[in-house]
Amino acid sequence: MRAIMSHSWGWEVLPQGTKLGRGSRDPDGAGGYEGLQDSAVMVLALGSAWAVAMSVSHSSRLNKLVREQYMRLPQGGQVQVTYVWIDGSGEGVRCKSRTLDKEPKSIEDVPEWNFDGSSTAQAEGSNSDMFLVPVCMFRDPFCLDPNKLVLCEVLKYNRKPAETNLRHTCKKVMDLVKDSHPWFGMEQEYTLLGINGHPYGWPDNGFPGPQGPYYCGVGADKVYGRDIVESHYKACLYAGVKICGTNAEVMPSQWEFQVGPCEGIEMGDHLWMARFILHRVCEDFGVVATLDPKPMTGNWNGAGCHTNYSTEEMRRDGGLKHIEAAIEKLSKRHDYHICVYDPRGGRDNSRRLTGHHETSNIFEFSAGVANRGASIRIPRQVGQDGFGYFEDRRPAANCDPYAVTEAIMRTTVLNETGVETKDYADH
C-alpha cells in the first residue's frame, strides 16, 4: 500500500514504506507522527482522497481557516443582511447581501430592494427590475449575529406578484382561515449528490446494496453525509427556523428533515428558509442537495414532502370525525391537488407516485390508518386517541409549500370543489 500525505496544501504519493516522523517531512518534529505505518498515513489522507472520489466542488477545497480570519473582523456596528427569494423556476433560491447601518429589530426595519429579473427567469431584459419585499427575518448562521437572513416576496415592475410568488395568494387564504388555527409540519426529503450528479457515496460505476439497512441507519457503510445533515440542523436552530427533526432515509444518500409545527403562512416561510440553509451548507461541503422527486430510476425510493395537517377542532377530543370529513373533501379533489403538489403540474410526481416504494398511485385517491402506501395516512396513535392530525403523502420533494398548504385550506376549510380556485382578492 502506498501512502498519501498533505504537503503545502497539495497531496502527493510517497514511496512504499515511507514513515512520517522526526526528520521525515517534519524536520522540527512538531507533527508528532513518529513511527506511523503506511496504513495510519492512509487514514490521514482519507479526507482528500475521498473528496476527489466523491466529486466535490473546487470551492469546498479552499482553506476555510483563511476565510475564518476575515469573518472574525469587527463590523463597526453595521450589519450584513442577505435577501433570499424564489427564482423563476419555482424551485431554486437566490440571494444577495447589503449593508445596513444598524441591526434590524423587526421585518419592518428591512428596506425593500431590487434585482435583475432577466437573470433569474423572472423578467425581460428590457424591463428587468424586480422588487424584493422582506416578509420574514432570521438570524444568519453563516455570518453570525448581528447579521440577518431575510426571506422576500418578489413583485414585478407593476407591483403585482411574480409568477412564482405563490406566497402572495397563500397569505390571503391563511388570513381568511386564521380562526381555524391550521397547523402544519412538512417532512422535506432530499438526496445528496456529487457535483457530477451521482449520488454522494455511491460507487462510481455501480450501485450500493439493496434498500433496507439505510433508513435511520448508523455506520459508515450505511449513511453518507451525516456531517452535512448535522451542520444543517444546527444552522437552522441558530437561525430560528422551526426545524424539529431529521433522519436518514430509505435510499442511501437520501435524508429528511422536518419543519413544524407552524401555523398558517409560517409553514412556507420556514421551509423555504430551511431549504436555502441546506443549499448553503452543501455549498460549503462541496456537494449538491437535490429535491428531485425521483433522482434515481429503478428499485429506489423517491423523495417527497409529506405534509402533516390539523385544525383546532381536529386537535380536540372527538376531532377524528373532523379529520375524516376533511379527508372526504380531499378525496373529491384529487386531480386539483396533484396539479399543485409539484411545480410541473404533476409531471414530476408521476415518476414518484407509482404505487410502489411507499407511495400511492398518482391516479387514485386512498386513505388509511398507518398506511404508507396511501394518499392520506392517519397515524395509528391518532386513530386510537380519536383526535390529532393526518398526513398528506402526495406532495413531491420539490413542491412549493405555499401552494401545498394553500390548496389544503381551500379544500378542507373553504370548501372549494373542482379544479378551479376562487379569487378572494375582494374579501
Coordinates of C-alpha atoms in Angstrom, one line a residue:
M1 CA 0.0 0.0 0.0
R2 CA 1.3 3.4 -0.9
A3 CA 0.9 6.4 1.4
I4 CA -0.5 9.8 0.5
M5 CA 0.3 12.9 2.5
S6 CA -0.5 16.6 2.6
H7 CA 2.3 18.9 1.7
S8 CA 2.0 22.6 1.1
W9 CA -1.8 22.3 0.7
G10 CA -1.3 19.6 -2.0
W11 CA -1.3 15.9 -2.0
E12 CA 1.4 13.6 -3.1
V13 CA 2.1 9.9 -3.2
L14 CA 5.0 8.7 -1.2
P15 CA 7.2 5.7 -1.8
Q16 CA 6.0 2.4 -0.3
G17 CA 7.3 2.0 3.3
T18 CA 7.6 5.8 4.0
K19 CA 7.2 6.7 7.6
L20 CA 6.4 10.1 9.0
G21 CA 8.5 11.1 11.9
R22 CA 11.3 13.4 13.0
G23 CA 13.3 14.3 10.0
S24 CA 10.8 12.8 7.6
R25 CA 8.8 15.7 6.1
D26 CA 8.8 17.0 9.7
P27 CA 12.3 18.3 10.5
D28 CA 11.3 20.1 13.6
G29 CA 9.4 17.1 15.0
A30 CA 6.3 19.3 15.6
G31 CA 3.9 17.0 13.9
G32 CA 4.2 14.1 16.4
Y33 CA 3.9 11.4 13.7
E34 CA 6.9 9.4 14.6
G35 CA 6.6 5.8 13.7
L36 CA 3.4 5.9 11.7
Q37 CA 3.0 3.0 9.4
D38 CA 1.5 3.2 5.8
S39 CA -2.0 2.2 7.0
A40 CA -2.1 5.1 9.5
V41 CA -0.8 7.6 6.9
M42 CA -3.6 6.5 4.7
V43 CA -6.1 7.4 7.4
L44 CA -4.7 10.9 7.5
A45 CA -5.2 11.2 3.7
L46 CA -8.8 9.8 3.6
G47 CA -10.4 13.2 3.6
S48 CA -8.7 14.4 0.4
A49 CA -8.7 11.0 -1.3
W50 CA -12.5 10.7 -0.8
A51 CA -13.0 14.3 -1.8
V52 CA -11.7 13.5 -5.2
A53 CA -13.6 10.3 -5.5
M54 CA -16.9 11.9 -4.3
S55 CA -16.6 14.7 -6.9
V56 CA -16.9 17.7 -4.5
S57 CA -16.7 21.2 -5.8
H58 CA -13.4 23.1 -6.1
S59 CA -14.6 25.9 -3.8
S60 CA -15.1 23.4 -1.0
R61 CA -11.4 22.7 -1.0
L62 CA -10.4 26.3 -0.3
N63 CA -8.7 26.9 3.0
K64 CA -11.5 27.7 5.4
L65 CA -9.1 28.8 8.1
V66 CA -8.1 31.7 5.9
R67 CA -11.8 32.7 5.5
E68 CA -12.3 32.5 9.2
Q69 CA -9.6 35.1 9.7
Y70 CA -11.7 37.6 7.9
M71 CA -15.0 36.5 9.3
R72 CA -13.7 37.4 12.8
L73 CA -13.1 41.1 11.9
P74 CA -15.4 43.6 13.6
Q75 CA -18.2 45.2 11.6
G76 CA -18.2 48.6 13.3
G77 CA -21.9 48.4 14.3
Q78 CA -23.0 47.8 10.7
V79 CA -25.0 44.7 9.7
Q80 CA -25.0 42.4 6.7
V81 CA -28.5 41.4 5.5
T82 CA -28.8 38.6 3.0
Y83 CA -32.0 38.8 0.9
V84 CA -33.4 35.4 -0.2
W85 CA -36.0 34.8 -2.8
I86 CA -37.5 32.1 -5.0
D87 CA -36.4 32.4 -8.7
G88 CA -38.3 31.8 -11.9
S89 CA -38.0 28.0 -11.7
G90 CA -40.2 27.9 -8.7
E91 CA -37.7 25.6 -7.1
G92 CA -34.4 27.5 -6.9
V93 CA -33.4 30.1 -4.4
R94 CA -31.3 33.2 -5.0
C95 CA -29.6 35.6 -2.6
K96 CA -27.7 38.8 -2.4
S97 CA -26.5 40.9 0.5
R98 CA -26.4 44.6 1.5
T99 CA -25.2 46.6 4.5
L100 CA -27.5 48.3 7.0
D101 CA -26.2 50.9 9.5
K102 CA -27.8 49.2 12.4
E103 CA -29.3 45.8 13.3
P104 CA -32.9 45.5 12.2
K105 CA -35.2 44.5 15.2
S106 CA -38.2 43.6 13.1
I107 CA -39.0 42.9 9.4
E108 CA -40.3 46.5 9.1
D109 CA -36.7 47.7 9.7
V110 CA -35.5 45.9 6.5
P111 CA -36.0 48.1 3.4
E112 CA -37.2 46.8 0.0
W113 CA -34.6 46.1 -2.6
N114 CA -34.5 45.1 -6.2
F115 CA -32.7 42.7 -8.6
D116 CA -32.3 41.8 -12.2
G117 CA -35.2 39.5 -13.0
S118 CA -33.9 38.8 -16.5
S119 CA -31.1 36.8 -15.0
T120 CA -33.4 34.7 -12.8
A121 CA -36.0 33.8 -15.5
Q122 CA -38.5 36.3 -14.0
A123 CA -38.4 39.3 -16.4
E124 CA -37.3 40.5 -19.8
G125 CA -34.1 42.4 -20.2
S126 CA -35.8 45.5 -21.5
N127 CA -37.8 45.7 -18.2
S128 CA -35.8 43.7 -15.7
D129 CA -36.1 45.4 -12.3
M130 CA -38.0 43.3 -9.8
F131 CA -38.9 44.3 -6.2
L132 CA -37.7 42.3 -3.2
V133 CA -40.3 42.8 -0.4
P134 CA -39.0 41.5 3.0
V135 CA -41.5 39.2 4.8
C136 CA -39.6 37.1 7.3
M137 CA -36.3 37.6 9.1
F138 CA -33.9 35.0 10.6
R139 CA -30.5 35.0 12.3
D140 CA -27.6 34.4 9.9
P141 CA -25.8 31.1 10.8
F142 CA -23.1 31.8 8.2
C143 CA -22.0 35.3 9.1
L144 CA -23.4 35.1 12.7
D145 CA -25.0 37.7 14.8
P146 CA -26.0 40.5 14.3
N147 CA -26.3 39.7 10.6
K148 CA -29.6 38.5 9.2
L149 CA -31.2 36.3 6.5
V150 CA -34.4 37.8 5.1
L151 CA -36.9 35.9 3.1
C152 CA -38.6 38.1 0.4
E153 CA -41.6 38.1 -1.9
V154 CA -40.9 39.1 -5.5
L155 CA -43.0 41.7 -7.2
K156 CA -42.9 42.7 -10.8
Y157 CA -42.4 46.3 -12.1
N158 CA -46.1 47.0 -11.7
R159 CA -46.1 45.7 -8.1
K160 CA -48.0 42.6 -8.9
P161 CA -46.7 39.3 -7.7
A162 CA -44.2 37.4 -9.9
E163 CA -45.5 34.1 -11.4
T164 CA -43.5 32.1 -8.9
N165 CA -44.5 34.2 -5.9
L166 CA -47.1 31.8 -4.6
R167 CA -46.8 33.3 -1.1
H168 CA -49.0 36.2 -2.1
T169 CA -52.2 34.2 -2.5
C170 CA -51.3 31.7 0.2
K171 CA -51.2 34.6 2.7
K172 CA -54.6 35.8 1.6
V173 CA -56.1 32.3 2.2
M174 CA -54.3 31.9 5.5
D175 CA -55.7 35.2 6.7
L176 CA -59.2 34.0 5.8
V177 CA -58.9 30.7 7.7
K178 CA -56.9 32.0 10.7
D179 CA -59.7 31.3 13.1
S180 CA -59.4 27.5 12.4
H181 CA -55.7 27.8 13.5
P182 CA -54.2 25.4 10.9
W183 CA -51.0 23.7 12.0
F184 CA -48.6 22.2 9.5
G185 CA -45.5 20.1 9.7
M186 CA -43.6 19.2 6.5
E187 CA -41.1 16.4 6.0
Q188 CA -38.6 17.5 3.5
E189 CA -36.8 14.6 1.8
Y190 CA -33.7 15.3 -0.3
T191 CA -30.7 13.5 -1.9
L192 CA -27.1 14.4 -1.7
L193 CA -25.2 14.4 -5.0
G194 CA -21.6 15.0 -6.0
I195 CA -21.2 17.8 -8.5
N196 CA -21.1 15.2 -11.2
G197 CA -24.8 14.4 -10.5
H198 CA -24.0 11.0 -9.0
P199 CA -25.4 10.2 -5.5
Y200 CA -22.8 11.0 -2.9
G201 CA -21.1 7.9 -1.5
W202 CA -22.4 5.6 -4.2
P203 CA -19.8 3.5 -6.2
D204 CA -18.7 5.5 -9.3
N205 CA -19.6 2.7 -11.7
G206 CA -22.2 0.7 -9.8
F207 CA -24.8 0.7 -7.1
P208 CA -24.9 0.2 -3.3
G209 CA -26.6 -2.8 -1.8
P210 CA -30.4 -3.0 -1.9
Q211 CA -32.5 -0.8 0.3
G212 CA -33.1 -2.0 3.8
P213 CA -30.2 -1.1 6.1
Y214 CA -30.1 2.7 5.3
Y215 CA -33.3 4.1 6.9
C216 CA -32.3 5.7 10.2
G217 CA -29.0 3.8 9.7
V218 CA -25.8 4.1 11.7
G219 CA -22.3 3.3 10.4
A220 CA -20.0 4.4 7.6
D221 CA -21.4 1.6 5.3
K222 CA -25.0 2.7 5.8
V223 CA -25.1 6.5 5.8
Y224 CA -23.3 9.1 3.7
G225 CA -23.0 12.8 4.6
R226 CA -24.1 12.9 8.2
D227 CA -21.7 15.9 8.8
I228 CA -23.8 17.9 6.3
V229 CA -27.1 16.9 7.9
E230 CA -26.0 17.8 11.4
S231 CA -24.5 21.1 10.3
H232 CA -27.7 21.9 8.6
Y233 CA -29.7 21.0 11.7
K234 CA -27.6 23.3 13.9
A235 CA -27.6 26.1 11.4
C236 CA -31.4 26.0 11.3
L237 CA -31.7 26.0 15.1
Y238 CA -29.4 29.0 15.2
A239 CA -31.3 30.9 12.5
G240 CA -34.6 30.4 14.3
V241 CA -36.1 28.0 11.7
K242 CA -38.6 25.7 13.3
I243 CA -36.8 22.5 12.4
C244 CA -38.0 19.7 14.6
G245 CA -36.0 16.6 13.5
T246 CA -34.0 14.7 10.9
N247 CA -33.2 11.2 9.8
A248 CA -31.5 9.1 7.1
E249 CA -34.0 7.9 4.5
V250 CA -34.6 4.5 2.8
M251 CA -32.3 5.2 -0.2
P252 CA -28.6 5.7 0.6
S253 CA -27.5 9.3 0.4
Q254 CA -31.2 10.4 0.9
W255 CA -32.1 12.3 4.0
E256 CA -35.1 14.1 5.6
F257 CA -35.6 17.0 7.9
Q258 CA -38.9 18.1 9.4
V259 CA -40.1 21.6 10.0
G260 CA -43.1 22.4 12.2
P261 CA -45.5 22.7 13.8
C262 CA -46.0 26.0 12.0
E263 CA -49.3 27.9 11.9
G264 CA -50.6 29.4 8.6
I265 CA -48.1 31.2 6.3
E266 CA -45.3 30.4 8.7
M267 CA -45.0 26.9 7.3
G268 CA -43.9 28.1 3.8
D269 CA -41.6 30.8 5.2
H270 CA -39.7 28.4 7.5
L271 CA -39.5 25.5 5.0
W272 CA -38.1 27.8 2.2
M273 CA -35.5 29.2 4.6
A274 CA -34.6 25.7 5.7
R275 CA -34.1 24.8 2.0
F276 CA -31.9 27.9 1.5
I277 CA -29.8 27.0 4.5
L278 CA -29.5 23.4 3.2
H279 CA -28.1 24.6 -0.1
R280 CA -25.7 26.9 1.5
V281 CA -24.4 24.2 3.9
C282 CA -24.0 21.8 1.0
E283 CA -22.1 24.6 -0.9
D284 CA -19.6 24.7 1.9
F285 CA -19.1 20.9 1.8
G286 CA -18.9 20.9 -2.0
V287 CA -21.9 18.7 -2.7
V288 CA -25.4 19.3 -4.1
A289 CA -28.8 18.7 -2.4
T290 CA -31.4 17.8 -5.0
L291 CA -35.2 17.9 -4.3
D292 CA -35.9 15.8 -7.4
P293 CA -38.9 13.5 -6.6
K294 CA -37.2 10.5 -8.3
P295 CA -33.5 11.1 -8.6
M296 CA -32.6 7.5 -9.3
T297 CA -34.7 5.3 -11.5
G298 CA -35.2 1.6 -10.7
N299 CA -35.8 0.0 -7.3
W300 CA -35.0 3.1 -5.2
N301 CA -37.3 5.3 -3.2
G302 CA -38.3 8.7 -4.5
A303 CA -38.4 11.9 -2.4
G304 CA -41.5 13.5 -1.1
C305 CA -42.5 16.3 1.2
H306 CA -45.2 14.7 3.3
T307 CA -47.4 17.3 4.9
N308 CA -49.0 16.9 8.3
Y309 CA -52.0 19.0 9.0
S310 CA -54.6 19.7 11.6
T311 CA -57.1 22.4 12.6
E312 CA -58.0 23.3 16.1
E313 CA -61.2 21.2 16.0
M314 CA -59.2 18.2 14.8
R315 CA -56.9 18.5 17.8
R316 CA -59.7 18.5 20.3
D317 CA -61.5 15.4 21.8
G318 CA -63.6 13.9 19.1
G319 CA -61.5 15.5 16.4
L320 CA -61.3 12.3 14.4
K321 CA -64.7 13.0 12.8
H322 CA -63.4 16.3 11.5
I323 CA -60.3 14.6 10.2
E324 CA -62.4 12.1 8.3
A325 CA -64.6 14.9 7.0
A326 CA -61.5 16.7 5.7
I327 CA -60.2 13.5 4.0
E328 CA -63.6 13.0 2.3
K329 CA -63.3 16.5 0.8
L330 CA -59.8 15.8 -0.3
S331 CA -60.9 12.6 -2.0
K332 CA -63.2 14.5 -4.3
R333 CA -60.5 17.0 -5.4
H334 CA -57.6 14.6 -6.0
D335 CA -56.7 15.9 -9.5
Y336 CA -56.5 19.5 -8.3
H337 CA -54.1 18.6 -5.5
I338 CA -51.9 16.5 -7.8
C339 CA -51.6 19.5 -10.1
V340 CA -50.3 21.8 -7.4
Y341 CA -48.2 19.3 -5.5
D342 CA -45.2 19.8 -7.8
P343 CA -44.0 22.7 -9.9
R344 CA -44.8 21.0 -13.2
G345 CA -48.5 20.2 -12.7
G346 CA -48.0 16.6 -11.6
R347 CA -45.4 15.6 -14.2
D348 CA -42.6 15.3 -11.6
N349 CA -44.8 13.4 -9.2
S350 CA -45.8 10.9 -11.9
R351 CA -42.3 9.5 -11.7
R352 CA -42.6 9.0 -7.9
L353 CA -46.3 8.2 -7.2
T354 CA -46.3 4.7 -8.8
G355 CA -47.9 2.7 -6.0
H356 CA -44.5 1.3 -5.1
H357 CA -41.7 2.4 -2.8
E358 CA -44.1 3.6 0.0
T359 CA -46.2 5.7 -2.4
S360 CA -49.8 5.7 -3.6
N361 CA -50.8 5.6 -7.2
I362 CA -51.0 9.1 -8.7
F363 CA -54.3 8.3 -10.5
E364 CA -56.1 7.0 -7.4
F365 CA -57.0 8.5 -4.1
S366 CA -56.7 6.4 -1.0
A367 CA -56.6 6.8 2.8
G368 CA -55.9 4.5 5.7
V369 CA -54.6 4.2 9.3
A370 CA -50.8 3.7 9.4
N371 CA -50.8 3.0 5.7
R372 CA -47.7 4.5 4.0
G373 CA -48.9 3.3 0.6
A374 CA -52.0 5.6 0.8
S375 CA -52.5 9.2 -0.4
I376 CA -53.5 10.1 3.2
R377 CA -52.2 8.4 6.3
I378 CA -53.9 8.7 9.7
P379 CA -51.3 7.9 12.3
R380 CA -52.2 4.9 14.4
Q381 CA -51.9 6.9 17.6
V382 CA -54.5 9.4 16.2
G383 CA -56.8 6.5 15.4
Q384 CA -56.5 5.3 19.0
D385 CA -56.8 8.7 20.6
G386 CA -59.7 9.9 18.4
F387 CA -58.1 13.3 17.7
G388 CA -54.9 14.8 16.3
Y389 CA -53.8 15.2 12.7
F390 CA -53.3 13.5 9.3
E391 CA -50.6 13.2 6.8
D392 CA -50.9 14.0 3.1
R393 CA -48.2 11.9 1.5
R394 CA -48.7 13.2 -2.1
P395 CA -46.6 16.4 -2.2
A396 CA -43.3 16.0 -4.1
A397 CA -40.0 16.9 -2.6
N398 CA -39.7 19.9 -4.9
C399 CA -43.2 21.2 -4.1
D400 CA -43.8 24.8 -3.1
P401 CA -45.0 24.7 0.5
Y402 CA -47.1 27.8 -0.1
A403 CA -49.0 26.0 -2.9
V404 CA -49.5 22.8 -0.8
T405 CA -50.7 24.5 2.3
E406 CA -53.0 26.9 0.4
A407 CA -54.6 24.0 -1.5
I408 CA -55.3 22.1 1.7
M409 CA -57.0 25.1 3.2
R410 CA -59.0 25.8 0.1
T411 CA -60.4 22.3 0.1
T412 CA -60.8 21.4 3.7
V413 CA -61.8 24.8 5.3
L414 CA -63.1 27.0 2.4
N415 CA -64.9 24.0 0.9
E416 CA -63.8 24.6 -2.7
T417 CA -64.5 21.9 -5.2
G418 CA -63.4 21.1 -8.7
V419 CA -60.1 22.1 -10.3
E420 CA -60.8 25.9 -10.4
T421 CA -59.9 28.1 -7.4
K422 CA -61.8 31.1 -6.1
D423 CA -60.2 34.6 -6.1
Y424 CA -60.6 36.1 -2.6
A425 CA -58.9 39.4 -3.5
D426 CA -62.1 41.4 -2.7
H427 CA -62.9 39.6 0.5

